[in-house]
Amino acid sequence: KAGVTQTPRYLIKTRGQQVTLSCSPISGHRSVSWYQQTPGQGLQFLFEYFSETQRNKGNFPGRFSGRQFSNSRSEMNVSTLELGDSALYLCASRPDRVETQYFGPGTRLLVL
Amino acid sequence: AQSVAQPEDQVNVAEGNPLTVKCTYSVSGNPYLFWYVQYPNRGLQFLLKYITGDNLVKGSYGFEAEFNKSQTSFHLKKPSALVSDSALYFCAVRLEVYGQNFVFGPGTRLSVLP
């Protein structure tokens, strides 16, 4: 099976812009989670989607949002970008009733 | 609230020597515990997990970890380190409750010296 894919891999934006990141889970996986990774804060949970519904949400401002489509692909959106949003954004998928998450390669976002 | 601590930012070990990367956790309930590894410019790669059963868990690439409930620890070990094991290692915990999210530790950078 193909692994988790994320597009784009690299992105440069300026403050105030918005960005949309995409994640395609492993085929058959209905759960998709998003994480932000920074050197200072480590890996922080953003949200989890399951069957198009947000099942869990981390402690991030409302500028961070996501959605999941019927084919389990997921997108996350960050509006009004700030310098501190520069990070590696990781997506992970997992099968139903299995605890192991499988991560994509990430999207590295740089906000100038 | 769940939390994970990895008390060492950096672990250095000589190639061929045994390695240990430490992890302690705090949860109010039964934990599911995981180890992931991250190589430069890559996502996280699953190594092993403890869900239930035998406290000694064996995983990928010769790694193993021991779940110790009384000490709330889940240390990662390998009998003989390889230079290629050099990477960033993350411990993670999730509660045995539907809908709970994963909490990751801050990571430990392992350097295996030739």
PDB file of C-alpha atoms in Angstrom:
ATOM      1  CA  LYS A   1       0.000   0.000   0.000  1.00  0.00           C
ATOM      2  CA  ALA A   2       1.122   3.525  -0.617  1.00  0.00           C
ATOM      3  CA  GLY A   3       1.985   5.485   2.501  1.00  0.00           C
ATOM      4  CA  VAL A   4       0.548   8.732   3.741  1.00  0.00           C
ATOM      5  CA  THR A   5       1.186  11.506   1.252  1.00  0.00           C
ATOM      6  CA  GLN A   6       1.242  15.214   1.936  1.00  0.00           C
ATOM      7  CA  THR A   7       1.283  18.083  -0.498  1.00  0.00           C
ATOM      8  CA  PRO A   8       2.977  20.366  -0.951  1.00  0.00           C
ATOM      9  CA  ARG A   9       6.231  19.331   0.702  1.00  0.00           C
ATOM     10  CA  TYR A  10       7.527  22.868   1.042  1.00  0.00           C
ATOM     11  CA  LEU A  11       5.753  26.181   1.150  1.00  0.00           C
ATOM     12  CA  ILE A  12       6.776  29.791   1.641  1.00  0.00           C
ATOM     13  CA  LYS A  13       4.144  32.356   2.575  1.00  0.00           C
ATOM     14  CA  THR A  14       4.098  35.871   3.976  1.00  0.00           C
ATOM     15  CA  ARG A  15       2.409  37.108   7.116  1.00  0.00           C
ATOM     16  CA  GLY A  16      -1.307  37.619   6.756  1.00  0.00           C
ATOM     17  CA  GLN A  17      -1.740  35.129   3.945  1.00  0.00           C
ATOM     18  CA  GLN A  18      -3.614  31.872   4.283  1.00  0.00           C
ATOM     19  CA  VAL A  19      -2.482  28.374   3.398  1.00  0.00           C
ATOM     20  CA  THR A  20      -4.088  25.002   2.726  1.00  0.00           C
ATOM     21  CA  LEU A  21      -2.227  21.752   3.237  1.00  0.00           C
ATOM     22  CA  SER A  22      -3.393  18.405   1.944  1.00  0.00           C
ATOM     23  CA  CYS A  23      -3.075  14.874   3.274  1.00  0.00           C
ATOM     24  CA  SER A  24      -4.003  11.591   1.629  1.00  0.00           C
ATOM     25  CA  PRO A  25      -4.149   8.749   4.152  1.00  0.00           C
ATOM     26  CA  ILE A  26      -3.240   5.142   3.565  1.00  0.00           C
ATOM     27  CA  SER A  27      -6.008   3.404   1.669  1.00  0.00           C
ATOM     28  CA  GLY A  28      -8.667   2.143   4.071  1.00  0.00           C
ATOM     29  CA  HIS A  29      -7.666   4.424   6.934  1.00  0.00           C
ATOM     30  CA  ARG A  30     -10.525   6.634   8.034  1.00  0.00           C
ATOM     31  CA  SER A  31      -8.770   8.471  10.860  1.00  0.00           C
ATOM     32  CA  VAL A  32      -6.500  11.380  10.012  1.00  0.00           C
ATOM     33  CA  SER A  33      -4.659  13.498  12.567  1.00  0.00           C
ATOM     34  CA  TRP A  34      -2.614  16.648  12.121  1.00  0.00           C
ATOM     35  CA  TYR A  35       0.363  17.785  14.166  1.00  0.00           C
ATOM     36  CA  GLN A  36       2.571  20.862  14.242  1.00  0.00           C
ATOM     37  CA  GLN A  37       6.255  20.279  14.899  1.00  0.00           C
ATOM     38  CA  THR A  38       8.564  23.117  15.916  1.00  0.00           C
ATOM     39  CA  PRO A  39      11.968  23.077  17.598  1.00  0.00           C
ATOM     40  CA  GLY A  40      10.641  24.962  20.603  1.00  0.00           C
ATOM     41  CA  GLN A  41       7.283  23.284  21.184  1.00  0.00           C
ATOM     42  CA  GLY A  42       7.921  19.817  19.799  1.00  0.00           C
ATOM     43  CA  LEU A  43       5.015  17.853  18.382  1.00  0.00           C
ATOM     44  CA  GLN A  44       1.659  19.378  19.143  1.00  0.00           C
ATOM     45  CA  PHE A  45      -1.676  17.841  18.269  1.00  0.00           C
ATOM     46  CA  LEU A  46      -3.909  19.979  16.078  1.00  0.00           C
ATOM     47  CA  PHE A  47      -6.979  17.855  15.352  1.00  0.00           C
ATOM     48  CA  GLU A  48      -8.229  14.431  14.387  1.00  0.00           C
ATOM     49  CA  TYR A  49     -10.881  13.597  11.815  1.00  0.00           C
ATOM     50  CA  PHE A  50     -12.788  10.369  11.448  1.00  0.00           C
ATOM     51  CA  SER A  51     -15.371   9.771   8.745  1.00  0.00           C
ATOM     52  CA  GLU A  52     -15.577  13.495   7.909  1.00  0.00           C
ATOM     53  CA  THR A  53     -16.161  14.492  11.549  1.00  0.00           C
ATOM     54  CA  GLN A  54     -13.722  16.247  13.824  1.00  0.00           C
ATOM     55  CA  ARG A  55     -13.259  13.848  16.708  1.00  0.00           C
ATOM     56  CA  ASN A  56     -10.707  15.756  18.739  1.00  0.00           C
ATOM     57  CA  LYS A  57      -9.079  19.145  18.765  1.00  0.00           C
ATOM     58  CA  GLY A  58      -5.883  20.464  20.273  1.00  0.00           C
ATOM     59  CA  ASN A  59      -5.229  23.811  21.850  1.00  0.00           C
ATOM     60  CA  PHE A  60      -4.732  25.990  18.787  1.00  0.00           C
ATOM     61  CA  PRO A  61      -6.439  29.243  17.832  1.00  0.00           C
ATOM     62  CA  GLY A  62      -9.385  29.299  15.476  1.00  0.00           C
ATOM     63  CA  ARG A  63      -7.098  30.335  12.609  1.00  0.00           C
ATOM     64  CA  PHE A  64      -6.278  26.648  12.332  1.00  0.00           C
ATOM     65  CA  SER A  65      -9.041  24.588  10.801  1.00  0.00           C
ATOM     66  CA  GLY A  66      -9.430  21.357   8.964  1.00  0.00           C
ATOM     67  CA  ARG A  67     -11.804  19.123   7.152  1.00  0.00           C
ATOM     68  CA  GLN A  68     -12.058  15.624   5.830  1.00  0.00           C
ATOM     69  CA  PHE A  69     -13.663  14.450   2.640  1.00  0.00           C
ATOM     70  CA  SER A  70     -15.685  11.334   1.931  1.00  0.00           C
ATOM     71  CA  ASN A  71     -12.601   9.606   0.512  1.00  0.00           C
ATOM     72  CA  SER A  72     -10.807  10.282   3.849  1.00  0.00           C
ATOM     73  CA  ARG A  73      -8.447  12.837   2.327  1.00  0.00           C
ATOM     74  CA  SER A  74      -7.967  15.745   4.680  1.00  0.00           C
ATOM     75  CA  GLU A  75      -7.000  19.368   4.413  1.00  0.00           C
ATOM     76  CA  MET A  76      -5.920  21.826   7.026  1.00  0.00           C
ATOM     77  CA  ASN A  77      -6.114  25.558   6.615  1.00  0.00           C
ATOM     78  CA  VAL A  78      -4.296  28.296   8.439  1.00  0.00           C
ATOM     79  CA  SER A  79      -5.621  31.791   7.945  1.00  0.00           C
ATOM     80  CA  THR A  80      -3.882  35.080   8.697  1.00  0.00           C
ATOM     81  CA  LEU A  81      -0.464  33.478   8.930  1.00  0.00           C
ATOM     82  CA  GLU A  82       1.932  34.573  11.647  1.00  0.00           C
ATOM     83  CA  LEU A  83       5.703  34.145  11.804  1.00  0.00           C
ATOM     84  CA  GLY A  84       5.221  31.610  14.596  1.00  0.00           C
ATOM     85  CA  ASP A  85       3.253  29.351  12.287  1.00  0.00           C
ATOM     86  CA  SER A  86       6.499  28.368  10.580  1.00  0.00           C
ATOM     87  CA  ALA A  87       6.752  24.653  11.277  1.00  0.00           C
ATOM     88  CA  LEU A  88       6.674  21.149   9.916  1.00  0.00           C
ATOM     89  CA  TYR A  89       3.052  20.047   9.640  1.00  0.00           C
ATOM     90  CA  LEU A  90       2.617  16.316   9.902  1.00  0.00           C
ATOM     91  CA  CYS A  91      -0.366  14.235   8.984  1.00  0.00           C
ATOM     92  CA  ALA A  92      -0.956  10.735  10.323  1.00  0.00           C
ATOM     93  CA  SER A  93      -3.548   8.113   9.509  1.00  0.00           C
ATOM     94  CA  ARG A  94      -4.582   4.918  11.241  1.00  0.00           C
ATOM     95  CA  PRO A  95      -6.982   2.068  10.650  1.00  0.00           C
ATOM     96  CA  ASP A  96     -10.160   1.598  12.634  1.00  0.00           C
ATOM     97  CA  ARG A  97      -9.632   0.088  16.100  1.00  0.00           C
ATOM     98  CA  VAL A  98      -5.855   0.067  15.637  1.00  0.00           C
ATOM     99  CA  GLU A  99      -3.796   2.390  17.747  1.00  0.00           C
ATOM    100  CA  THR A 100      -0.743   2.769  15.525  1.00  0.00           C
ATOM    101  CA  GLN A 101      -0.507   5.994  13.567  1.00  0.00           C
ATOM    102  CA  TYR A 102       1.365   6.167  10.266  1.00  0.00           C
ATOM    103  CA  PHE A 103       2.895   9.507   9.429  1.00  0.00           C
ATOM    104  CA  GLY A 104       3.436  11.298   6.174  1.00  0.00           C
ATOM    105  CA  PRO A 105       6.666  13.134   5.313  1.00  0.00           C
ATOM    106  CA  GLY A 106       5.233  16.470   6.354  1.00  0.00           C
ATOM    107  CA  THR A 107       4.821  19.895   4.806  1.00  0.00           C
ATOM    108  CA  ARG A 108       7.431  22.421   5.819  1.00  0.00           C
ATOM    109  CA  LEU A 109       5.855  25.874   6.006  1.00  0.00           C
ATOM    110  CA  LEU A 110       7.964  29.000   6.225  1.00  0.00           C
ATOM    111  CA  VAL A 111       6.193  32.268   6.990  1.00  0.00           C
ATOM    112  CA  LEU A 112       8.161  35.407   6.133  1.00  0.00           C
TER     113      LEU A 112
ATOM    114  CA  ALA B   1      -4.197  15.354  31.680  1.00  0.00           C
ATOM    115  CA  GLN B   2      -1.776  13.106  29.914  1.00  0.00           C
ATOM    116  CA  SER B   3       1.905  14.002  29.693  1.00  0.00           C
ATOM    117  CA  VAL B   4       5.123  12.408  28.529  1.00  0.00           C
ATOM    118  CA  ALA B   5       8.640  13.225  29.665  1.00  0.00           C
ATOM    119  CA  GLN B   6      11.868  12.309  27.967  1.00  0.00           C
ATOM    120  CA  PRO B   7      14.425  13.464  30.511  1.00  0.00           C
ATOM    121  CA  GLU B   8      17.400  13.486  28.152  1.00  0.00           C
ATOM    122  CA  ASP B   9      17.580  15.888  25.224  1.00  0.00           C
ATOM    123  CA  GLN B  10      20.579  14.036  23.847  1.00  0.00           C
ATOM    124  CA  VAL B  11      21.998  10.547  24.247  1.00  0.00           C
ATOM    125  CA  ASN B  12      25.424   9.624  22.927  1.00  0.00           C
ATOM    126  CA  VAL B  13      26.526   6.038  22.620  1.00  0.00           C
ATOM    127  CA  ALA B  14      29.373   4.229  20.870  1.00  0.00           C
ATOM    128  CA  GLU B  15      28.545   1.891  18.018  1.00  0.00           C
ATOM    129  CA  GLY B  16      28.124  -1.661  19.269  1.00  0.00           C
ATOM    130  CA  ASN B  17      27.229  -0.589  22.799  1.00  0.00           C
ATOM    131  CA  PRO B  18      23.735  -0.977  24.241  1.00  0.00           C
ATOM    132  CA  LEU B  19      21.506   2.083  24.128  1.00  0.00           C
ATOM    133  CA  THR B  20      18.634   3.277  26.296  1.00  0.00           C
ATOM    134  CA  VAL B  21      16.321   6.194  25.611  1.00  0.00           C
ATOM    135  CA  LYS B  22      14.150   7.035  28.596  1.00  0.00           C
ATOM    136  CA  CYS B  23      10.462   7.843  28.737  1.00  0.00           C
ATOM    137  CA  THR B  24       8.112   8.401  31.650  1.00  0.00           C
ATOM    138  CA  TYR B  25       4.441   9.190  31.407  1.00  0.00           C
ATOM    139  CA  SER B  26       1.569  10.497  33.453  1.00  0.00           C
ATOM    140  CA  VAL B  27      -2.011   9.458  32.734  1.00  0.00           C
ATOM    141  CA  SER B  28      -5.153   8.872  34.747  1.00  0.00           C
ATOM    142  CA  GLY B  29      -6.059   5.497  33.347  1.00  0.00           C
ATOM    143  CA  ASN B  30      -4.597   2.687  31.282  1.00  0.00           C
ATOM    144  CA  PRO B  31      -2.047   3.954  28.776  1.00  0.00           C
ATOM    145  CA  TYR B  32      -1.210   2.940  25.276  1.00  0.00           C
ATOM    146  CA  LEU B  33       2.494   3.692  24.743  1.00  0.00           C
ATOM    147  CA  PHE B  34       4.474   4.160  21.551  1.00  0.00           C
ATOM    148  CA  TRP B  35       7.933   4.878  20.251  1.00  0.00           C
ATOM    149  CA  TYR B  36       8.534   6.669  16.971  1.00  0.00           C
ATOM    150  CA  VAL B  37      11.756   7.655  15.228  1.00  0.00           C
ATOM    151  CA  GLN B  38      12.335  10.628  12.964  1.00  0.00           C
ATOM    152  CA  TYR B  39      15.182  10.927  10.513  1.00  0.00           C
ATOM    153  CA  PRO B  40      16.167  14.343   9.106  1.00  0.00           C
ATOM    154  CA  ASN B  41      13.529  15.919   6.855  1.00  0.00           C
ATOM    155  CA  ARG B  42      11.243  12.941   7.281  1.00  0.00           C
ATOM    156  CA  GLY B  43       8.003  12.151   9.052  1.00  0.00           C
ATOM    157  CA  LEU B  44       7.786   9.919  12.083  1.00  0.00           C
ATOM    158  CA  GLN B  45       8.292   6.190  11.683  1.00  0.00           C
ATOM    159  CA  PHE B  46       6.605   3.708  14.017  1.00  0.00           C
ATOM    160  CA  LEU B  47       8.969   1.517  16.062  1.00  0.00           C
ATOM    161  CA  LEU B  48       6.871  -0.307  18.630  1.00  0.00           C
ATOM    162  CA  LYS B  49       3.892  -0.072  20.955  1.00  0.00           C
ATOM    163  CA  TYR B  50       2.533  -1.379  24.231  1.00  0.00           C
ATOM    164  CA  ILE B  51      -1.192  -1.911  24.407  1.00  0.00           C
ATOM    165  CA  THR B  52      -1.594  -4.815  26.813  1.00  0.00           C
ATOM    166  CA  GLY B  53       0.028  -8.114  27.716  1.00  0.00           C
ATOM    167  CA  ASP B  54       3.743  -8.807  28.016  1.00  0.00           C
ATOM    168  CA  ASN B  55       5.606  -5.853  29.487  1.00  0.00           C
ATOM    169  CA  LEU B  56       8.565  -6.383  27.137  1.00  0.00           C
ATOM    170  CA  VAL B  57       7.697  -5.281  23.642  1.00  0.00           C
ATOM    171  CA  LYS B  58       9.850  -5.990  20.619  1.00  0.00           C
ATOM    172  CA  GLY B  59       9.731  -3.749  17.591  1.00  0.00           C
ATOM    173  CA  SER B  60      11.418  -2.828  14.355  1.00  0.00           C
ATOM    174  CA  TYR B  61      15.174  -2.755  13.720  1.00  0.00           C
ATOM    175  CA  GLY B  62      16.063  -4.672  16.891  1.00  0.00           C
ATOM    176  CA  PHE B  63      14.514  -2.151  19.288  1.00  0.00           C
ATOM    177  CA  GLU B  64      12.567  -3.174  22.354  1.00  0.00           C
ATOM    178  CA  ALA B  65      10.901  -1.385  25.235  1.00  0.00           C
ATOM    179  CA  GLU B  66       9.770  -2.373  28.692  1.00  0.00           C
ATOM    180  CA  PHE B  67       6.533  -1.144  30.187  1.00  0.00           C
ATOM    181  CA  ASN B  68       6.891  -0.567  33.926  1.00  0.00           C
ATOM    182  CA  LYS B  69       3.572   0.390  35.469  1.00  0.00           C
ATOM    183  CA  SER B  70       4.892   1.078  38.969  1.00  0.00           C
ATOM    184  CA  GLN B  71       7.546   3.459  37.663  1.00  0.00           C
ATOM    185  CA  THR B  72       5.295   4.771  34.852  1.00  0.00           C
ATOM    186  CA  SER B  73       8.136   4.264  32.417  1.00  0.00           C
ATOM    187  CA  PHE B  74       8.525   2.915  28.916  1.00  0.00           C
ATOM    188  CA  HIS B  75      12.257   3.015  28.111  1.00  0.00           C
ATOM    189  CA  LEU B  76      13.489   2.172  24.637  1.00  0.00           C
ATOM    190  CA  LYS B  77      16.456  -0.169  24.375  1.00  0.00           C
ATOM    191  CA  LYS B  78      18.665  -1.843  21.833  1.00  0.00           C
ATOM    192  CA  PRO B  79      21.436  -4.319  22.680  1.00  0.00           C
ATOM    193  CA  SER B  80      23.905  -3.075  20.069  1.00  0.00           C
ATOM    194  CA  ALA B  81      23.675   0.400  18.566  1.00  0.00           C
ATOM    195  CA  LEU B  82      24.355   1.184  14.920  1.00  0.00           C
ATOM    196  CA  VAL B  83      25.495   4.497  13.467  1.00  0.00           C
ATOM    197  CA  SER B  84      22.337   4.401  11.350  1.00  0.00           C
ATOM    198  CA  ASP B  85      20.238   4.503  14.559  1.00  0.00           C
ATOM    199  CA  SER B  86      21.220   8.165  14.968  1.00  0.00           C
ATOM    200  CA  ALA B  87      17.945  10.077  14.833  1.00  0.00           C
ATOM    201  CA  LEU B  88      15.298  11.830  16.911  1.00  0.00           C
ATOM    202  CA  TYR B  89      13.192   9.511  19.061  1.00  0.00           C
ATOM    203  CA  PHE B  90       9.718  10.299  20.364  1.00  0.00           C
ATOM    204  CA  CYS B  91       7.735   8.561  23.054  1.00  0.00           C
ATOM    205  CA  ALA B  92       3.946   8.970  22.910  1.00  0.00           C
ATOM    206  CA  VAL B  93       0.985   8.058  25.084  1.00  0.00           C
ATOM    207  CA  ARG B  94      -2.695   7.715  24.481  1.00  0.00           C
ATOM    208  CA  LEU B  95      -5.399   6.844  26.963  1.00  0.00           C
ATOM    209  CA  GLU B  96      -7.390   3.647  26.587  1.00  0.00           C
ATOM    210  CA  VAL B  97     -10.477   5.718  25.930  1.00  0.00           C
ATOM    211  CA  TYR B  98     -12.216   6.240  22.621  1.00  0.00           C
ATOM    212  CA  GLY B  99     -11.521   9.608  21.077  1.00  0.00           C
ATOM    213  CA  GLN B 100      -8.448  10.517  23.112  1.00  0.00           C
ATOM    214  CA  ASN B 101      -5.591  12.091  21.227  1.00  0.00           C
ATOM    215  CA  PHE B 102      -1.933  11.123  21.300  1.00  0.00           C
ATOM    216  CA  VAL B 103       0.501  13.136  23.406  1.00  0.00           C
ATOM    217  CA  PHE B 104       4.150  13.128  22.367  1.00  0.00           C
ATOM    218  CA  GLY B 105       7.227  13.689  24.455  1.00  0.00           C
ATOM    219  CA  PRO B 106       9.731  16.401  23.507  1.00  0.00           C
ATOM    220  CA  GLY B 107      12.044  13.964  21.768  1.00  0.00           C
ATOM    221  CA  THR B 108      15.542  12.644  22.452  1.00  0.00           C
ATOM    222  CA  ARG B 109      18.307  12.995  19.934  1.00  0.00           C
ATOM    223  CA  LEU B 110      20.366   9.830  19.733  1.00  0.00           C
ATOM    224  CA  SER B 111      23.875  10.012  18.345  1.00  0.00           C
ATOM    225  CA  VAL B 112      25.719   6.764  17.758  1.00  0.00           C
ATOM    226  CA  LEU B 113      29.408   7.388  17.351  1.00  0.00           C
ATOM    227  CA  PRO B 114      31.538   5.129  15.140  1.00  0.00           C
TER     228      PRO B 114
END
